[in-house]
Coordinates of C-alpha atoms in Angstrom, one line a residue:
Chain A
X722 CA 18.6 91.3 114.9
X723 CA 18.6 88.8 112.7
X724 CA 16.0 90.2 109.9
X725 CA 17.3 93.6 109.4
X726 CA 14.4 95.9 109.4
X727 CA 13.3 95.8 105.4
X728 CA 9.5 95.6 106.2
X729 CA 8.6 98.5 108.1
X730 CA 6.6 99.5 105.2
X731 CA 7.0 103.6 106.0
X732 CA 9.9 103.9 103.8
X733 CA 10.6 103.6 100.7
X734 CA 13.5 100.3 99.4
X735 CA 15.9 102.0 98.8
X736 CA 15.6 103.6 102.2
X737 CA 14.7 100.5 103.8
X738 CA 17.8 98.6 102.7
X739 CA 20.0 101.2 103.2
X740 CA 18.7 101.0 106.9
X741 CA 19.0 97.6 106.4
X742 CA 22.9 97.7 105.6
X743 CA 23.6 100.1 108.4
X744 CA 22.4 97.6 110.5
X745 CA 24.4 94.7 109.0
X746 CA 27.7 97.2 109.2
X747 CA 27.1 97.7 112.6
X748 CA 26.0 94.1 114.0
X749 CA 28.4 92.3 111.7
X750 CA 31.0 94.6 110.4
X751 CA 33.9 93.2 113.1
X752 CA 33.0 90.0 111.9
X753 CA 33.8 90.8 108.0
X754 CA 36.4 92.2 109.4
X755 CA 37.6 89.6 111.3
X756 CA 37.0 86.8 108.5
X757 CA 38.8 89.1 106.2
X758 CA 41.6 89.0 108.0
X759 CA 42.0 85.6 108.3
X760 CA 42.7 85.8 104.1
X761 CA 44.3 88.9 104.1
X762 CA 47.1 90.8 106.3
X763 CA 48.0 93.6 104.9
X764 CA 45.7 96.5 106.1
X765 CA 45.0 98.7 103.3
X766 CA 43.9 95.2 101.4
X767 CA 42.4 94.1 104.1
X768 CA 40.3 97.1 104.2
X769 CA 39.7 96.5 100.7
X770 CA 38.4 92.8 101.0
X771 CA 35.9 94.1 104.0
X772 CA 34.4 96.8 101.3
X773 CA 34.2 94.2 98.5
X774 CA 32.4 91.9 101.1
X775 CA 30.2 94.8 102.1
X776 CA 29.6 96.0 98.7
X777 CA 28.6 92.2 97.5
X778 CA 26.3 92.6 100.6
X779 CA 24.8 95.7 99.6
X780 CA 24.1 93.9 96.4
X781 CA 22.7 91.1 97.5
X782 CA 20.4 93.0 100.3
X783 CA 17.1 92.3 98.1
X784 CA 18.0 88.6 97.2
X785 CA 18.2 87.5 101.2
X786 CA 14.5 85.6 102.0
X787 CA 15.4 84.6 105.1
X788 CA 16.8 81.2 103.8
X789 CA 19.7 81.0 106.4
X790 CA 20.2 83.3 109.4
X791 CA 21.3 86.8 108.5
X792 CA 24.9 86.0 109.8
X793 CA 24.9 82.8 107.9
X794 CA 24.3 85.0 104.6
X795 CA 26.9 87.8 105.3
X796 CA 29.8 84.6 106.3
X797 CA 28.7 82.9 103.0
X798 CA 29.4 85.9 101.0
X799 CA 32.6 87.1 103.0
X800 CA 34.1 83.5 102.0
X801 CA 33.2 83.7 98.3
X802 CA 34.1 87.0 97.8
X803 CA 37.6 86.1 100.1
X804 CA 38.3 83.2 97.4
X805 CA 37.8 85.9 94.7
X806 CA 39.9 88.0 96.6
X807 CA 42.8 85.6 97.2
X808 CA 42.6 84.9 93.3
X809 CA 43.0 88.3 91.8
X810 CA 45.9 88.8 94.7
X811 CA 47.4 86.4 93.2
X812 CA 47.2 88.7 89.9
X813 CA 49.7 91.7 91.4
X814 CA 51.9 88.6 92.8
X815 CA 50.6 89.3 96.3
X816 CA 50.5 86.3 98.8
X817 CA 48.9 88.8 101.0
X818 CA 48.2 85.5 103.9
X819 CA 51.8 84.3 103.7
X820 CA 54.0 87.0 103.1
X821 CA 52.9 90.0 104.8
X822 CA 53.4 90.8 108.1
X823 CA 50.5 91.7 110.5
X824 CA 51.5 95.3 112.2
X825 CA 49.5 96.0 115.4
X826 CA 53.1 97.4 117.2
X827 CA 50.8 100.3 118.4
X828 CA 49.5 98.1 121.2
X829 CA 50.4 99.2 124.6
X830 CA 52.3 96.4 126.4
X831 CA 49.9 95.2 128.6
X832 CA 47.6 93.3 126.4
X833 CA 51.2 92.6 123.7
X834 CA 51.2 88.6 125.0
X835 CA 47.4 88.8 123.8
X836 CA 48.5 90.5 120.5
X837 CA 51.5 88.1 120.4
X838 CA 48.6 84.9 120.7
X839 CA 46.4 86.5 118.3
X840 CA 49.4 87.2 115.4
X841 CA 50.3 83.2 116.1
X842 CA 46.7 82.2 115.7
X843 CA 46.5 84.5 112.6
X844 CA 49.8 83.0 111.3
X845 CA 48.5 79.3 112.1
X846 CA 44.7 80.1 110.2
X847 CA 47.2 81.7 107.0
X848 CA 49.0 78.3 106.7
X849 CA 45.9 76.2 106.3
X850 CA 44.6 74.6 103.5
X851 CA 41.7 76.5 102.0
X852 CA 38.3 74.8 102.9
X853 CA 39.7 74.2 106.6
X854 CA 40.7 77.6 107.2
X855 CA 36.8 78.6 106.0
X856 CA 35.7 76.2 108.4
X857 CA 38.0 77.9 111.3
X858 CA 37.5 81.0 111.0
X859 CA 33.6 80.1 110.8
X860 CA 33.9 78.3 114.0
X861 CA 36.0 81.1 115.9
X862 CA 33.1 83.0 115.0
X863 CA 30.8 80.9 116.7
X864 CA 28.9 79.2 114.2
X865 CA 27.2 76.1 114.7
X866 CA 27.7 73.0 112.3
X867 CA 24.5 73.2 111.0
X868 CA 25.4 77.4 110.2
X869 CA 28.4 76.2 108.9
X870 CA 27.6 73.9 106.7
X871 CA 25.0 76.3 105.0
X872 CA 27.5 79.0 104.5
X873 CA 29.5 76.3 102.9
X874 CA 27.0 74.8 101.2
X875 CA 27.7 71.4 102.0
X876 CA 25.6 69.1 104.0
X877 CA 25.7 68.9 108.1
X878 CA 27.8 65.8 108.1
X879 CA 30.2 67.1 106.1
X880 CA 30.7 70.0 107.7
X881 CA 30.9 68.6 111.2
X882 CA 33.6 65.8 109.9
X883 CA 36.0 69.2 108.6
X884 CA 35.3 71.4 111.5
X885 CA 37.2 68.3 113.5
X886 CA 40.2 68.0 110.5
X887 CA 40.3 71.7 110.4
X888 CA 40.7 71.9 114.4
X889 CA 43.0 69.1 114.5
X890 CA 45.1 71.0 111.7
X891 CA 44.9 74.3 113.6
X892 CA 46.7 72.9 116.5
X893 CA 49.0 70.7 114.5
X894 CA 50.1 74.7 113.1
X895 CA 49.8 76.3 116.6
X896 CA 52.4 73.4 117.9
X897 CA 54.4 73.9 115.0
X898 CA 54.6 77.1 115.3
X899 CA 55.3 77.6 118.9
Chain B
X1415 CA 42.2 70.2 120.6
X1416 CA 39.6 70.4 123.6
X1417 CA 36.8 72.4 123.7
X1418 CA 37.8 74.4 126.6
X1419 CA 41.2 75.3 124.6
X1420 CA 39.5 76.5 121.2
X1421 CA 36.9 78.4 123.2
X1422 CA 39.7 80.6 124.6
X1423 CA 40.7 80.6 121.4
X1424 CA 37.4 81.9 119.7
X1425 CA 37.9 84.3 122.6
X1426 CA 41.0 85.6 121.8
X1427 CA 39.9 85.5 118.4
X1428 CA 36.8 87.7 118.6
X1429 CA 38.7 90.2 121.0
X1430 CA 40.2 91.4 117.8
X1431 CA 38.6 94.4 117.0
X1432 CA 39.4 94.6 113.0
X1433 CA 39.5 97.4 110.8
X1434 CA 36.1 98.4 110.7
X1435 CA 35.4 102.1 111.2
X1436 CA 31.7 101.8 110.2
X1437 CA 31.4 105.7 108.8
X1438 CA 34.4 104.7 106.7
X1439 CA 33.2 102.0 105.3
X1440 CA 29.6 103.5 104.5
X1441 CA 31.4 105.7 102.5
X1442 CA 33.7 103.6 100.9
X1443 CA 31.0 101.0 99.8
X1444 CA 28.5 103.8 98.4
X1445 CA 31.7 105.3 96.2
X1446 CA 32.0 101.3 95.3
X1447 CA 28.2 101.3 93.9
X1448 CA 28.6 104.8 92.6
X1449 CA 31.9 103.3 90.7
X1450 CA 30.0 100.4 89.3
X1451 CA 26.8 102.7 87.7
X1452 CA 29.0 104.6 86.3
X1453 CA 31.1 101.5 84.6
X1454 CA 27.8 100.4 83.5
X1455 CA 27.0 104.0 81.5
X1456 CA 30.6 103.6 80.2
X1457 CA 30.1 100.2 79.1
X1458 CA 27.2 101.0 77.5
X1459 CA 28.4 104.3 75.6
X1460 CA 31.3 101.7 74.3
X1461 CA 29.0 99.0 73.3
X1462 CA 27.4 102.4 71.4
X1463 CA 29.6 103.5 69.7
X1464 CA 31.2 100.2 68.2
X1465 CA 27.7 99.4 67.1
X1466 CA 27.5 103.0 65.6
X1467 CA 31.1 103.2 64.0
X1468 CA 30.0 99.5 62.6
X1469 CA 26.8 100.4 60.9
X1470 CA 28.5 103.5 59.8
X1471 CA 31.4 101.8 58.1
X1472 CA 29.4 100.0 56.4
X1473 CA 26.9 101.9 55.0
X1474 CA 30.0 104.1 53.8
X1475 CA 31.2 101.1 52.2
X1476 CA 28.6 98.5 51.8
X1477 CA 31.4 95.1 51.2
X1478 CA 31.5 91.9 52.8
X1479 CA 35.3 93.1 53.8
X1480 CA 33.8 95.8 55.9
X1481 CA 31.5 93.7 57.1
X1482 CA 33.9 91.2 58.3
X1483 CA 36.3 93.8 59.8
X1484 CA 33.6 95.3 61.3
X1485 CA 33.0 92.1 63.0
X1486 CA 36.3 91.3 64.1
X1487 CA 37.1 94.7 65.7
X1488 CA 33.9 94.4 67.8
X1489 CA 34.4 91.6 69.1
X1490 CA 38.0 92.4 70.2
X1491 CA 36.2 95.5 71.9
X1492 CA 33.5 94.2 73.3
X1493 CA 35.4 90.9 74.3
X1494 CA 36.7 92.9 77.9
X1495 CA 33.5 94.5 78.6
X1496 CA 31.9 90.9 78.3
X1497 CA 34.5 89.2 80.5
X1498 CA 33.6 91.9 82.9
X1499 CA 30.3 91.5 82.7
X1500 CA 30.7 87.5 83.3
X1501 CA 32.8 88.0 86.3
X1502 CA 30.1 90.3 88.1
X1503 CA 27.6 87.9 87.4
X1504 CA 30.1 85.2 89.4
X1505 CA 30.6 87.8 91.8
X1506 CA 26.8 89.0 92.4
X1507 CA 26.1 85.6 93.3
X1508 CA 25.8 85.6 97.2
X1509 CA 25.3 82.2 98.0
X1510 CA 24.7 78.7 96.0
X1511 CA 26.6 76.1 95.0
X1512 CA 30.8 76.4 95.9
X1513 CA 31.9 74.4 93.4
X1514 CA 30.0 75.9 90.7
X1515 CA 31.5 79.3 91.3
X1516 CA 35.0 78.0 91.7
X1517 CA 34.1 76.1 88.4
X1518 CA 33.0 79.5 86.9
X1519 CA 35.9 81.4 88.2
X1520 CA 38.2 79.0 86.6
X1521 CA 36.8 78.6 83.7
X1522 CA 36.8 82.6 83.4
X1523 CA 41.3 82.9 84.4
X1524 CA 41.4 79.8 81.6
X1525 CA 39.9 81.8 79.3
X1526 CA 41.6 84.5 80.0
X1527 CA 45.2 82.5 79.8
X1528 CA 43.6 81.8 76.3
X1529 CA 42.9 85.2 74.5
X1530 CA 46.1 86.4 76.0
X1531 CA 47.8 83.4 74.3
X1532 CA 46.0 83.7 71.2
X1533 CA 46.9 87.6 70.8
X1534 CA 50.5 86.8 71.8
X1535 CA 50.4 84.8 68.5
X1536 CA 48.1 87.4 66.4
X1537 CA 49.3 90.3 66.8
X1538 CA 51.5 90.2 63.9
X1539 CA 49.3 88.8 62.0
X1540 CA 46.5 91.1 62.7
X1541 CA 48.5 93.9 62.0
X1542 CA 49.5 92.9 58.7
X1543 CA 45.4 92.6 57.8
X1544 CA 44.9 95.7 58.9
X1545 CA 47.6 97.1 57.2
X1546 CA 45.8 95.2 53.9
X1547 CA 42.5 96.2 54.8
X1548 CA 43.5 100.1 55.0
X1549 CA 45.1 100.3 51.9
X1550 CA 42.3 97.9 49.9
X1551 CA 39.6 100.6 51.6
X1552 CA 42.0 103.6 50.3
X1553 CA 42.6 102.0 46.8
X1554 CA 38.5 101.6 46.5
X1555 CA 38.8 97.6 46.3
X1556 CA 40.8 97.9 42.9
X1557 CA 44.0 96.4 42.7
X1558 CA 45.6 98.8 40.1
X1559 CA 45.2 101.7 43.0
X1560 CA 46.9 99.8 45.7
X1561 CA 50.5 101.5 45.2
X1562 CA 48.4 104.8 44.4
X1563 CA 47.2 104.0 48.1
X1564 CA 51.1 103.3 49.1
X1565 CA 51.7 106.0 47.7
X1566 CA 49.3 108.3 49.5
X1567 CA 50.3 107.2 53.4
X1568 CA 53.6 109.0 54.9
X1569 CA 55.7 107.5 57.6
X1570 CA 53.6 107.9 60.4
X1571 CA 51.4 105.8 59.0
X1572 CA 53.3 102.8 59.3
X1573 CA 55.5 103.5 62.1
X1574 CA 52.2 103.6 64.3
X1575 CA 50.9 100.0 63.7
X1576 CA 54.3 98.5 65.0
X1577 CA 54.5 100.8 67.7
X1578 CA 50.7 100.6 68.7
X1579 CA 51.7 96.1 68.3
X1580 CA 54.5 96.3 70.0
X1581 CA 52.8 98.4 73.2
X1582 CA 50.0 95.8 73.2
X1583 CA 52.8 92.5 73.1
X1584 CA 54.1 94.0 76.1
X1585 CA 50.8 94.7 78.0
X1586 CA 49.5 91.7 76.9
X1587 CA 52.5 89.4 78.2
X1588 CA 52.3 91.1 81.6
X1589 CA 48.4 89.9 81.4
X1590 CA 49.1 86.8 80.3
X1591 CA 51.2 86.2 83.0
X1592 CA 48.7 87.9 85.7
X1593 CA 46.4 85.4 84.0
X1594 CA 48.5 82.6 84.9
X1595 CA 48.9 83.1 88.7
X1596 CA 45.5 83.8 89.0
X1597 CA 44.7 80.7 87.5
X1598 CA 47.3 79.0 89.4
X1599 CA 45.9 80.2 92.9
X1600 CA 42.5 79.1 92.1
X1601 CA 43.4 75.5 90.9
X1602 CA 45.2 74.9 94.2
X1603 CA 41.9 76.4 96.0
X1604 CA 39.7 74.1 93.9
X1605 CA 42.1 71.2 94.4
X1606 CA 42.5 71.7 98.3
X1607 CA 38.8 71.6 98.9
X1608 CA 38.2 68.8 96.0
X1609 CA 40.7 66.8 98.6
X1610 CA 38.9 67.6 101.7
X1611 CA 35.3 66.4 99.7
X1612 CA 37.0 63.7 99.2
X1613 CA 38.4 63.4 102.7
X1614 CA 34.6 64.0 103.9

């Protein structure tokens, strides 16, 4: 799915993009909720960042024209309304990436070396700087350059030069770190 | 970094099942639009009843002064609704140009960092015209009435104003300060990815 289904013409809009945002929770929710852990750790704001992105979504449901791929759209907004985010933690003197400790001790033990690998990678993405962590967690996600670039709104050369710096930084952390 | 290594990465990465509990967030995000109409009624019911109280005042007392005060206190009310307002414009904005909303957003904490400043410095100041203002509205504009008008207010009167000021200093120093990290954060954002432009 990559045009939620907003044209089917038997509903009314307001059915139609509800229908359309169940669709986008579903399909791309673990994504928002991936990308908004990669700016925030503690769960209870995390789970407050992925409503704000989903919110800003819901929002902008009736403004998407098909520009940039669906996925494209929903990453763009998850990364401005993560900056936004990051700001106002900054309000309740919260440096939610650094500080706070990511809690998953519920894991059984076989998969805890996966959990141990995902908490390092977590704690590498928190320590970069801001435009190469967008570009990281973008790329974990499997977006291409050209994806990237338009969820960044910079051009493809551009974006392909800082996916490079902001791989090369992610293992300069993931070395330092281990 | 090969490509083999970050695609076990991205693996790992996307194993990660998140937060999400779908149902959850459904109903989280509906209460979140539900939240926001109803801001937008209250907003409007206070831009209401400052306009109201305004025209009131001053067809009570049809003066320049009232006018003026008139003014004043409407824009110190209506000054938070408007910031709010700006901010959700910023915010409703799904994609466009980076720079331009990092640009907004800063502008918005540095203007913030500026009325909390500027209130800092005015509350005293403000209090003492209100003070004025009261008793020239009680004394009819005459001068001769003005200690009739003293006269006429007991002590709650005047211990409210410097308690009322001296609430707000507090509040507004803890704002002010908000105001400054927030500020802070976003210049180091807007200066890290001015560097990697630069870089690019």
């Amino acid at each position: 799915m990559d045009q939620p289904g907003w044209d089917s013409g038997t509903e009314s809009p307001a059915e139609r993009r509800e229908a359309a945002f169940n669709q986008i929770v579903s399909q791309y929710g673990p994504m928002v909720s991936r990308i908004a852990g990669g700016y925030e750790y503690d769960p209870d704001h995390r789970l407050e960042l992925i409503q704000e992105i989903l919110f800003a979504v819901w929002k902008a449901l009736p403004s998407y024209r098909g520009e940039a791929s669906l996925k494209t759209f929903v990453a763009a907004i998850a990364r401005r309304r993560a900056i936004d985010h990051v700001a106002q933690a900054a309000r309740r003197r919260k440096n939610s990436a650094v500080e706070a400790s990511f809690t998953e001790d519920r894991l059984p033990d076989m998969i805890a070396e996966e959990a141990d690998s995902a908490r390092r990678l977590r704690a590498a993405i928190s320590r970069l700087k801001a435009p190469y962590r967008d570009a990281v967690l973008l790329l974990l996600e499997g977006f291409s350059c050209p994806q990237i670039a338009a969820a960044l709104g910079i051009t493809v050369n551009a974006a392909n030069l800082r996916c490079r710096r902001a791989k090369f930084e992610l293992r300069r952390m993931l070395k330092g770190r281990a | 970094m090969s490509d083999r290594e970050f695609r076990e990465l991205a693996e790992l990465w996307r194993m990660q099942a998140g937060l999400l509990d779908g149902d959850q967030i459904r109903r989280r995000v509906k209460r979140a639009v539900m939240i926001e109409r109803m801001r937008a009624i209250r907003d409007f019911t206070l831009l209401a009843v400052v306009a109201a109280s305004m025209v009131w005042s001053f067809l009570e007392q049809p003066t320049l002064l009232t006018l003026f005060v008139g003014c004043i206190v409407s824009a110190i009310g209506l000054w938070p609704t408007w910031r709010r307002y700006k901010r959700w414009r910023i915010r409703s904005a799904a994609m466009g140009d980076e720079s331009h909303m990092l640009r907004s957003l800063l502008a918005l904490a540095r203007g913030e960092v500026r009325y909390r400043s500027f209130w800092n410095l005015a509350l005293l100041p403000a209090l003492v015209c209100l003070i004025v203002w009261d008793l020239w509205r009680d004394a009819g504009g005459r001068l001769d009435q003005i200690e009739q008008a003293i006269a006429s207010k007991n002590l709650y009167h005047f211990a409210f104003g410097p308690l009322a000021v001296g609430l707000l200093f507090v509040y507004n120093i803890v704002q002010h300060r908000r105001a400054r990290r927030e500020l802070c954060r976003l210049e180091t954002i807007a200066q890290e990815i001015d560097e990697a432009e630069a870089a690019e």
